[in-house]
XYZ file of C-alpha atoms in Angstrom:
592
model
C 0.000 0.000 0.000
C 0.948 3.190 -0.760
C 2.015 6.013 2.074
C 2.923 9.219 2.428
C 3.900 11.292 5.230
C 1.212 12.472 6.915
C 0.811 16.920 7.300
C 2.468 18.239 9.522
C -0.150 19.380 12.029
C -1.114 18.651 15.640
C -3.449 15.787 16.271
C -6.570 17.199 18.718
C -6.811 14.890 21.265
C -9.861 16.895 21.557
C -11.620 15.598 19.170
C -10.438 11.804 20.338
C -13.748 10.076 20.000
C -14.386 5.928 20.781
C -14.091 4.208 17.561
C -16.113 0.960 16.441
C -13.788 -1.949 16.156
C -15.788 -3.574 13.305
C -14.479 -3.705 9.810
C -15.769 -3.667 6.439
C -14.814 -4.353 3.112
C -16.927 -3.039 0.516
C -17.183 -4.783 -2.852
C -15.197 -2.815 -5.640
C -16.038 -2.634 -9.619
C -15.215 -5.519 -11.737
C -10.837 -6.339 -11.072
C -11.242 -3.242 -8.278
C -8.864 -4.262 -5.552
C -10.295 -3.880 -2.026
C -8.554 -2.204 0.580
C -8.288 -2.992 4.314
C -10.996 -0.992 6.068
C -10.458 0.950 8.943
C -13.026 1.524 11.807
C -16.547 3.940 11.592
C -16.786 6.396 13.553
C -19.118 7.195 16.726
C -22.414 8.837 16.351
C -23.431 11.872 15.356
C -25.195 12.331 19.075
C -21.429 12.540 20.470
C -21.031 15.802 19.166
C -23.386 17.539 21.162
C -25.671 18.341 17.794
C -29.390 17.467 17.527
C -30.215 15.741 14.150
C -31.998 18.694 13.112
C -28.711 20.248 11.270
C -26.232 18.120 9.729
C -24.423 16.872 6.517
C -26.228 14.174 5.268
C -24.374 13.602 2.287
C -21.014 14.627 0.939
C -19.404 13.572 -2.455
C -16.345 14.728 -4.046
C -14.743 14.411 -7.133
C -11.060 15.426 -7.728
C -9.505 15.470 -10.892
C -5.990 15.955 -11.504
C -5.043 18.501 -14.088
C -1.892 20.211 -15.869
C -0.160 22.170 -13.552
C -0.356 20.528 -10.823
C -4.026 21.983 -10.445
C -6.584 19.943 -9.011
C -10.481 20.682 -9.837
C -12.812 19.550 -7.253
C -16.598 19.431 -7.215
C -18.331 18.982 -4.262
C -22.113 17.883 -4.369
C -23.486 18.436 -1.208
C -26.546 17.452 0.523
C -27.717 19.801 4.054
C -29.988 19.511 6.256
C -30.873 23.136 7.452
C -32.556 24.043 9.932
C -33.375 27.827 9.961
C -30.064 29.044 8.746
C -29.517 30.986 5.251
C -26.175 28.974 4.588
C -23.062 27.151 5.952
C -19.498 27.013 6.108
C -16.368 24.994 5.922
C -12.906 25.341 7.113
C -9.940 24.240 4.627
C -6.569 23.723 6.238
C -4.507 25.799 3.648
C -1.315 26.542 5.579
C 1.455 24.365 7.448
C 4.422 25.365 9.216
C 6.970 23.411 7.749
C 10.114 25.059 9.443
C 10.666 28.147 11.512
C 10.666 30.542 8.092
C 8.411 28.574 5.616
C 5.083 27.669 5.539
C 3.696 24.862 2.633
C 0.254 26.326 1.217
C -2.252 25.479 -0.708
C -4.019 27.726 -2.748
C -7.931 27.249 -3.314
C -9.152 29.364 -6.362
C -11.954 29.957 -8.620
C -14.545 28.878 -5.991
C -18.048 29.123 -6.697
C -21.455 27.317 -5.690
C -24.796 26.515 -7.248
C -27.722 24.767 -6.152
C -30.452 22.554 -8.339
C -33.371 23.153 -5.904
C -33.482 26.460 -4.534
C -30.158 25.812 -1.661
C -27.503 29.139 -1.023
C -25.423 29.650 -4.092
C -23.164 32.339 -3.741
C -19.476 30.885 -2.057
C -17.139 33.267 -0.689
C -14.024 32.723 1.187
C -11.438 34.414 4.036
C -8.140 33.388 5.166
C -8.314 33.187 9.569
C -4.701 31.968 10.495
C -3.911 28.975 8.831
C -7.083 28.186 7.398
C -9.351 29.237 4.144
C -13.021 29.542 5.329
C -15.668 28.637 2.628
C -18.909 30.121 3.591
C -22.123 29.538 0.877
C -25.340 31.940 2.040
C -28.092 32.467 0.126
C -30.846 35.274 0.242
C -33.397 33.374 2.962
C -33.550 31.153 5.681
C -33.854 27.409 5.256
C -34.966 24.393 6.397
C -35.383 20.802 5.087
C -32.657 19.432 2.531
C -30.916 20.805 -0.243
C -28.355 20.515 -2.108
C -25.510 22.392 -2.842
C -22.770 21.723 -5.735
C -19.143 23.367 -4.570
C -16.499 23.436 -7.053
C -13.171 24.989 -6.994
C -9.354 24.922 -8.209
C -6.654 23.778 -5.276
C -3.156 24.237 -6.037
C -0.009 22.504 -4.277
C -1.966 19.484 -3.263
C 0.167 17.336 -5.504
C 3.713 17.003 -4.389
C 6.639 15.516 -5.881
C 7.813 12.093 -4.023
C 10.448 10.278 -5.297
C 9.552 8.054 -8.025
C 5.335 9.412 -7.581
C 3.464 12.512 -7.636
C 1.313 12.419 -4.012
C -2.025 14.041 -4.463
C -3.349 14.481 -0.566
C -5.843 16.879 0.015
C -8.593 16.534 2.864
C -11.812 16.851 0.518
C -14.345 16.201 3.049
C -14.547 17.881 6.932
C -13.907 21.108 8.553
C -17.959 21.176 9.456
C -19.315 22.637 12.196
C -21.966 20.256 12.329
C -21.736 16.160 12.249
C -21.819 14.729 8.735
C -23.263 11.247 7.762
C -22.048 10.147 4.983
C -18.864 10.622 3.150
C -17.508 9.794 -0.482
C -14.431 10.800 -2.529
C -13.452 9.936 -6.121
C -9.739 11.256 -7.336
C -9.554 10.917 -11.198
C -5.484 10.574 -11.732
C -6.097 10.657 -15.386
C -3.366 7.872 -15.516
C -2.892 4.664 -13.723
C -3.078 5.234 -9.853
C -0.413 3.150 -8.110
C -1.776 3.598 -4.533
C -3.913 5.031 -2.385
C -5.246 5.327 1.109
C -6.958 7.400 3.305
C -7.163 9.011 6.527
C -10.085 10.490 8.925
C -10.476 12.226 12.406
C -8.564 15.780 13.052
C -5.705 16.835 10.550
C -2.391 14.366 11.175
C -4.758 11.204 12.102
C -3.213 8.158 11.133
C -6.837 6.408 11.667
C -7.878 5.021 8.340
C -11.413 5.634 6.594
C -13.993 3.341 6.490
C -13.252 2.087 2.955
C -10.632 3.132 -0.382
C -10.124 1.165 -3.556
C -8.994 1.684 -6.916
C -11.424 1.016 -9.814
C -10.862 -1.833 -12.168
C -8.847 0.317 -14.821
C -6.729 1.836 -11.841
C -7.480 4.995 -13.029
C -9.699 5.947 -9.892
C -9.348 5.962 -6.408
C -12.509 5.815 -4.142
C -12.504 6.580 -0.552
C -15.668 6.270 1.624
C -16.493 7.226 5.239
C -19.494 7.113 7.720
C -20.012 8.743 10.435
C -17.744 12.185 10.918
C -18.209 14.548 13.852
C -17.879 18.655 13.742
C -14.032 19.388 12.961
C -13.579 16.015 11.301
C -11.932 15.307 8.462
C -11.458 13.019 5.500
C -7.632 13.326 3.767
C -7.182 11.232 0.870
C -3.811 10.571 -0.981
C -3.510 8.702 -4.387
C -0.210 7.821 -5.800
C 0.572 8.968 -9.528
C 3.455 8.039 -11.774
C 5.816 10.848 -11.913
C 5.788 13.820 -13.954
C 1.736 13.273 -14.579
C 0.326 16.870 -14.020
C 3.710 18.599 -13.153
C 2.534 19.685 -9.730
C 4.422 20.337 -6.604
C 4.130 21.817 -3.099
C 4.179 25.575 -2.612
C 6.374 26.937 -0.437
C 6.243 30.648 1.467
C 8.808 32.521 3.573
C 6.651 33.133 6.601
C 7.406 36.516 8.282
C 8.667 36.141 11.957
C 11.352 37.795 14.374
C 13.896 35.235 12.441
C 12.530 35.875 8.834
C 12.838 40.335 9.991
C 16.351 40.114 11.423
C 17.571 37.455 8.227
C 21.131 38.491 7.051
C 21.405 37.865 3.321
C 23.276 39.788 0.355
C 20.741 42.462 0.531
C 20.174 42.902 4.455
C 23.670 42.582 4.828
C 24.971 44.717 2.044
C 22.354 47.662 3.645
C 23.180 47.247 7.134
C 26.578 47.478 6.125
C 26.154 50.785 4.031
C 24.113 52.299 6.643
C 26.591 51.802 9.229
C 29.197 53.207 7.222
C 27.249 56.267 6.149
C 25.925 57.051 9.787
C 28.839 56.170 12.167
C 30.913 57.836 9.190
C 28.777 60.541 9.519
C 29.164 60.861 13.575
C 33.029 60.402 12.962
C 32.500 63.101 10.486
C 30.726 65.452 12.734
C 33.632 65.044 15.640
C 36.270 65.778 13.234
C 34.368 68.872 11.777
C 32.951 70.195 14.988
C 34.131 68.052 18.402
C 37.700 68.087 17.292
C 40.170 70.426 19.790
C 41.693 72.923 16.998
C 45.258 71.359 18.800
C 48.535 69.455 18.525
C 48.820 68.743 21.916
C 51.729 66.276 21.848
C 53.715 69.079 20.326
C 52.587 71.985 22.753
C 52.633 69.962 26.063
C 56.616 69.641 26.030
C 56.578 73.907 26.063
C 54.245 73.228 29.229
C 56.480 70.777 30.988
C 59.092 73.259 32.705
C 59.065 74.167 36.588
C 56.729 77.007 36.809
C 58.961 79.000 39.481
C 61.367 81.888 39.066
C 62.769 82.525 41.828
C 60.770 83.125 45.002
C 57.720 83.982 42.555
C 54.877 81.451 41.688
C 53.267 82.195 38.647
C 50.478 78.975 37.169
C 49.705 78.329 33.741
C 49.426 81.209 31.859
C 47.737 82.677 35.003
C 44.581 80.123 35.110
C 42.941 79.451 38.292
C 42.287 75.831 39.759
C 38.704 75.786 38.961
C 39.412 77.178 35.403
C 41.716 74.327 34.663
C 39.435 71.628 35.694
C 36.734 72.189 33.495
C 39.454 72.293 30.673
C 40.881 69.808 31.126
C 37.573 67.832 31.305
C 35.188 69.685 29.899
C 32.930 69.720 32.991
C 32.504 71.749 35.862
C 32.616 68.803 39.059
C 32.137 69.379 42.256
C 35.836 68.686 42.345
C 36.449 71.917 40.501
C 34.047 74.086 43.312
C 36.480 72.561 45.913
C 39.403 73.244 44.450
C 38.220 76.990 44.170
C 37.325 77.275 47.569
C 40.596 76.156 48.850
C 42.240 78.840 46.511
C 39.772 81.174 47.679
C 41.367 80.282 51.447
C 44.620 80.116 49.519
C 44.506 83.799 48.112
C 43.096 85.434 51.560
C 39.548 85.097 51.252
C 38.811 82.555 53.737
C 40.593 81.255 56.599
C 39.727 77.433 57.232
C 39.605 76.134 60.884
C 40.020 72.319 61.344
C 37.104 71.959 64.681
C 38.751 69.945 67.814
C 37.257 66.159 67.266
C 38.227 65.734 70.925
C 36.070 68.509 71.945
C 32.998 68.395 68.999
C 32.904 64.779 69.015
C 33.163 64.783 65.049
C 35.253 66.031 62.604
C 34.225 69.317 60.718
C 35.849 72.473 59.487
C 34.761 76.458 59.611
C 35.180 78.602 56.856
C 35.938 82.249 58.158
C 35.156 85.199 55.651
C 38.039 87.246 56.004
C 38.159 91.268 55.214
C 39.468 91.058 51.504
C 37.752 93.327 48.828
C 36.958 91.268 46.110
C 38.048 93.094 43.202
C 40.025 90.441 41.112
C 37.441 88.157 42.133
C 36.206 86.056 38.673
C 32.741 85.611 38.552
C 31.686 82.231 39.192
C 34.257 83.312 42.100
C 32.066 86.061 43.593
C 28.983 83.291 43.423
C 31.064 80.682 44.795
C 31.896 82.789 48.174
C 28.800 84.682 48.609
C 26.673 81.391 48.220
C 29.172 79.612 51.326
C 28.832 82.634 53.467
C 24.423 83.413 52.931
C 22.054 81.758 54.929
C 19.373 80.451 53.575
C 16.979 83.348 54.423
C 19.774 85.657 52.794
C 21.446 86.657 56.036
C 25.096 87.515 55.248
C 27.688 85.012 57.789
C 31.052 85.961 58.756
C 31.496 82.432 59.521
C 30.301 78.736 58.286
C 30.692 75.137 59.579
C 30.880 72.570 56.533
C 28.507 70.505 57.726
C 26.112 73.013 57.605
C 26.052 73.598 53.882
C 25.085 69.782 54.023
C 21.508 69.765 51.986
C 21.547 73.458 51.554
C 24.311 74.380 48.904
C 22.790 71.933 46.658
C 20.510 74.034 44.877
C 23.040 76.764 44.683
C 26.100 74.838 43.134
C 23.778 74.627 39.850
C 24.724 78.396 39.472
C 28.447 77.983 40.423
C 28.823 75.727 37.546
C 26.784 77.068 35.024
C 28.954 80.527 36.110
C 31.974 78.303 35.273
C 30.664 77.229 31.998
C 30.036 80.863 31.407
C 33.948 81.631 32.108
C 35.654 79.256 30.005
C 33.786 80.552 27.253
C 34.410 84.395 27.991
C 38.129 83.310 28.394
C 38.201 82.387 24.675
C 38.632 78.188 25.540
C 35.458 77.521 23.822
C 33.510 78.901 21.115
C 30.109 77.038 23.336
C 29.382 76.236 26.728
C 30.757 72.733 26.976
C 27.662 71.678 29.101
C 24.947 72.950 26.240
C 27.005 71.164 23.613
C 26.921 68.258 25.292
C 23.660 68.151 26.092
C 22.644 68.739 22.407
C 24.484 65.974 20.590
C 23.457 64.173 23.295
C 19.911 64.353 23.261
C 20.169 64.224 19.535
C 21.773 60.412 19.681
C 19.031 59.818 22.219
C 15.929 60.916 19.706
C 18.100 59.057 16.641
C 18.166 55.800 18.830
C 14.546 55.962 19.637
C 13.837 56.495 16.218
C 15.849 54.045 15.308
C 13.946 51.550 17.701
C 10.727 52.419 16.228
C 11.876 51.834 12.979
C 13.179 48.864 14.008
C 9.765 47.779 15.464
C 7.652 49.066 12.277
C 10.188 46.992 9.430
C 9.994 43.869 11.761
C 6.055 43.809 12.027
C 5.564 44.494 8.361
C 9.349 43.297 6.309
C 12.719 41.354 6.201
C 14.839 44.840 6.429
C 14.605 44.928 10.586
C 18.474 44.516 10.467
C 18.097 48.224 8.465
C 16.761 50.072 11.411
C 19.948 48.033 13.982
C 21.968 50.231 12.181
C 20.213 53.305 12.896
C 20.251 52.748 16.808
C 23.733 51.696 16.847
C 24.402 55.219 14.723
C 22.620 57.000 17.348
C 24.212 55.136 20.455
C 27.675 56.176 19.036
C 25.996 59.857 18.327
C 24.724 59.907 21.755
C 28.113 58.453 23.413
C 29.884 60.730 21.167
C 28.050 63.843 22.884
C 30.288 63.676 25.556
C 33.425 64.211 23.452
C 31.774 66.794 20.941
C 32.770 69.986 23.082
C 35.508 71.669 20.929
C 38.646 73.615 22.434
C 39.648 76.701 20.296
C 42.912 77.147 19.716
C 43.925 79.682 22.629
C 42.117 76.663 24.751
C 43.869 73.729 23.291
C 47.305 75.854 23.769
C 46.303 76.806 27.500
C 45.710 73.013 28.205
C 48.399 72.152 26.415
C 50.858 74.071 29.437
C 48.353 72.273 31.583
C 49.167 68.795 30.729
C 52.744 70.409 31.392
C 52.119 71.413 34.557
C 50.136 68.734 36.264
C 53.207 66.535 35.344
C 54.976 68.824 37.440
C 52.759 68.720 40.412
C 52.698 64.526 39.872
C 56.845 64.597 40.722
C 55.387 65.782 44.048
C 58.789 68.266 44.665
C 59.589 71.603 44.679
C 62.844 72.374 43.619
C 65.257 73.337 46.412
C 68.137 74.960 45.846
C 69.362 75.769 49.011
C 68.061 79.609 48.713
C 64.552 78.840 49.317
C 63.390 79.371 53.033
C 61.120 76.981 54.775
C 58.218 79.496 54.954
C 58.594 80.261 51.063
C 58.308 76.683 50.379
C 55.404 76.580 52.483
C 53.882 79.384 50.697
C 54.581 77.984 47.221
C 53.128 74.618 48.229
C 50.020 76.608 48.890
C 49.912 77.864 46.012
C 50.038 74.749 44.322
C 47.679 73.373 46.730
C 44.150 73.934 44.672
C 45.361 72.853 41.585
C 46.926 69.273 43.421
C 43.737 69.304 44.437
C 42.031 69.292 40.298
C 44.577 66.830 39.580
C 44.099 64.349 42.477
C 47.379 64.602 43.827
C 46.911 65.749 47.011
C 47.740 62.801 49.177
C 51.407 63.424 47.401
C 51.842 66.967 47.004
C 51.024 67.464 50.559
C 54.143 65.656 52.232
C 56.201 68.153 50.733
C 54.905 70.579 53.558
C 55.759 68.056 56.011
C 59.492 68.685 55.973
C 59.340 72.475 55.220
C 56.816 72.386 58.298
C 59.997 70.649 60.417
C 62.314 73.322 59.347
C 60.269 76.325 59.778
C 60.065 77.772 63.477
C 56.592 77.950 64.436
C 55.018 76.757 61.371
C 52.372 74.724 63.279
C 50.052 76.499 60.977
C 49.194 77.391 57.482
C 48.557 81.075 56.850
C 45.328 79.933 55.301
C 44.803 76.797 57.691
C 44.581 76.366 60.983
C 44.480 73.133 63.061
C 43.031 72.258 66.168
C 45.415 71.976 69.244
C 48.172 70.203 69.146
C 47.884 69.656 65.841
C 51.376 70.432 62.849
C 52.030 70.508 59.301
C 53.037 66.689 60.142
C 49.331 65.649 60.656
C 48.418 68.518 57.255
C 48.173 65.581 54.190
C 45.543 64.036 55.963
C 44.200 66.608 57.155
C 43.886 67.754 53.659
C 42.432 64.657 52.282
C 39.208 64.437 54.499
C 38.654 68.115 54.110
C 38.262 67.988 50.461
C 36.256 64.542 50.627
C 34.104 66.378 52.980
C 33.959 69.367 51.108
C 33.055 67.468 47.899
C 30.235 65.564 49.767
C 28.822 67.900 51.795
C 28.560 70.433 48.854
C 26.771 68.462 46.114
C 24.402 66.447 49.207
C 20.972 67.663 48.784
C 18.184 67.197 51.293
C 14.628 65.922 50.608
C 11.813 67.785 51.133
């Protein structure tokens, strides 16, 4: 006997019913060959439907044609029972893999009737079914009859040495059916057939199939079907017959919209070329430092000290030279500046006696300075340390106080920073704004990008397309944070920076014998706020350990002043937690 595989679709167990063991043969035309019968099935009462709507009668005749097209009519005889028509349900779709589907294709339907039945057919596609529904202009009841033809494409498949026609001709009702019968007209000599019934996939074989005497016809019978049911037949014709063969569609999924092939891959690789090209573009045209600073740090890199006289950078402050070097204004930066502010006689910072508070804290002390040559951010920076929060002016201010407080006001320090670089010529933009801009514009190029993404996947294969638009604006938003461009008076002041801070990182200050104690202790002061930009405090400050030793009386700094018995021995440390507190306690801010 003749076999093919069975589709490729889930057996219901569902629609499991009891089967009848008995068996029946049934008597073919003269030199027919009888097959072995398979089992009837249940009832139509096991399905829940009354008698007063069913199928009573169902036959089919396929004929194979050129093509592979097979033309089916369908007589049909209903039993209605107050409804203007029915329907039937065509499996016309199988998921062969992951990105292909096998379908079969039903085409020119139409529908008449010989004694007044619904004749006009139409039909939908739900999922992976066709549904034939036939309605006519009235309701009905009693029987009719209905004749249903139509055209079904990639039933016939190419097996080895046979074309396999399988198609199930009968089923997919929603009510029970009584009889069934199917005749498949192979136009040449059938080599096999058989038949299967119950839910798509059954292996369960029909009541009866045959081949007539010629073997030129394959008849297939079956009694008894419930709602849902189904009768497949398959007939086995020499090869090459009616040229037919399965039909075969990419099915659109997450796999099928992110496939790489020549064409996805040859875009995605464009795109990313054009786009991060065109953010590597954009830093060299407008992030890039106008600079050589390789070339310029080496004119940086001498001991800025002549004589007794300290004299920085090209006369930039600590703060200044933080957000150059960086391009931000930290917190780091508003420390630094308020130790030079101390530094340069505007404040006088107290170390508090942790024997006598119980914790360690510092007071900053306005002292009586006019503040002339004061830069602006400056001015903001000691006015907002030393002004209560109802605008009463201090002489005096414990760090822990500005815990929660300062918060709100270091905002305006740093814009007021921003502000300076640019008025010193550094930048052509606030570093901040530019930032921000390229920025927010990798952001919105991302999340268009995403959505893109999202809209090719749902509706093509191209999903790899809009990958390379995210990644673009990833690298655009990353990028932001190097886009802020130097001029070149700023690249040549950071240049002598670079210089400098490898200076400070030797940790010594040259000692020629000439140099007093005190003077070193005053240059190391001086030095002091911009050790403290470059994170070099811990080191920079044990060079005021020795000129401490040397110096008579130098328990002090002019600028600092420890608690009792307390010397420039015990200053590094002292240093250290002062601008860790500083840092913290000036960027903390309280909840409301």
């Amino acid at each position: 006997m003749f076999r093919s595989r069975p589709a490729s679709l889930a057996v219901s167990a569902a629609l499991a019913v009891p089967l009848l063991t008995s068996t029946s043969a049934a008597a073919s035309e003269a030199g027919g060959t009888v097959a072995e019968a398979g089992a009837p099935r249940a009832g139509a009462a096991a399905s829940g439907f009354t008698a007063a709507e069913r199928v009573l009668k169902d036959d089919v005749v396929l004929t194979a044609g050129g093509g592979g097209t097979v033309r089916v009519k369908e007589t049909i005889v209903y039993r209605f029972a107050g409804h203007d028509g029915f329907q039937r349900t065509y499996p016309t779709r199988v998921h062969e893999s992951l990105t292909e589907d096998r379908v079969y294709r039903i085409e020119n339907l139409r529908a008449a009737s010989p004694d007044g039945g619904p004749s006009k057919a139409t039909s939908s596609a739900k999922g992976l079914n066709t549904v034939v529904k036939v309605a006519g202009g009235r309701k009905l009841t009693g029987d009719h009859t209905v004749v249903l033809e139509y055209d079904v494409r990639g039933a016939i498949t190419r097996m080895g040495a046979a074309d396999e026609l399988r198609w199930p001709v009968v089923g997919g009702w929603k009510v029970p059916l009584d009889e069934a019968k199917a005749v498949v007209d192979g136009g040449a000599m059938i080599r096999n057939v058989n038949c299967f019934t119950g839910p798509i996939g059954s292996t369960i074989g029909c009541t009866q199939y045959y081949t007539n005497h010629t073997h030129t016809q394959g008849v297939f019978a079956q009694q008894g079907m419930l709602p849902g049911e189904y009768l497949t037949v398959v007939a086995g014709l020499p090869a090459g017959t009616t040229g037919g063969h399965a039909i075969y569609e990419r099915r659109h999924t997450v796999a099928t919209a992110f496939s790489v092939n020549a064409v996805t891959g040859a875009a995605l690789a464009g795109l990313l070329v054009l786009l991060v090209g065109g953010v590597a573009a954009l830093y060299l045209l407008r992030g890039r430092d106008a600079r050589t600073v390789g070339k310029r740090a080496a004119e940086g890199d001498q001991v800025p000290v002549a004589g007794a006289e300290f004299e920085p950078p090209n006369g930039v402050r600590p703060g200044q030279i933080g957000t150059l070097i960086d391009e931000q204004a930290d917190v780091i930066d508003v420390t630094a500046t308020i130790v030079d502010l101390a530094v340069r006689g505007y404040l006088l910072i107290e170390e508090e006696d942790r024997a006598v508070t119980g914790r360690l804290d510092w007071t900053l002390r306005r002292l009586d300075r006019p503040q002339t040559d004061l830069l602006p951010y400056e001015r903001i920076l000691l006015d907002a340390l030393l002004t209560a929060p109802d605008g009463t002016v201090l002489d005096a201010v414990a760090l822990s106080a500005l815990g929660g407080t300062f918060a709100t006001k270091l905002s305006q320090v740093r814009s007021a920073m921003y502000d300076d670089v640019v008025k010193q010529g550094w930048f052509a933009r606030r570093p901040d704004t530019v930032r921000s801009r390229w920025t927010i514009a990798g952001i919105a190029l991302t999340l268009l990008g995403i959505a893109g993404t999202v809209a090719l996947a749902l509706t093509t294969e191209w999903a790899l397309a809009g990958l390379a638009l995210i990644i673009a604006g990833a690298a655009l938003a990353y990028g932001g944070q190097y886009m802020p461009a130097k001029t070149a008076r700023g690249a040549t002041v950071l240049a002598h920076t670079i210089g400098f801070r490898a200076f400070l990182e030797r940790g010594g200050i040259p000692d020629d014998g000439t140099m007093a104690a005190r003077q070193r202790i005053a240059l190391f002061s001086r030095f002091l706020p911009y050790a403290v930009v470059f994170d070099v405090v811990a080191k920079w400050a044990e060079t005021v350990k020795d000129a401490g030793e040397r110096a008579e009386g130098a328990d002090n700094l002019y600028w600092y002043e420890g608690p009792a018995e307390w010397d420039l021995s015990k200053f590094a440390e002292s240093m250290r937690t002062f601008t860790l507190a500083t840092s913290g306690s000036i960027s903390q801010s309280r909840g409301l």
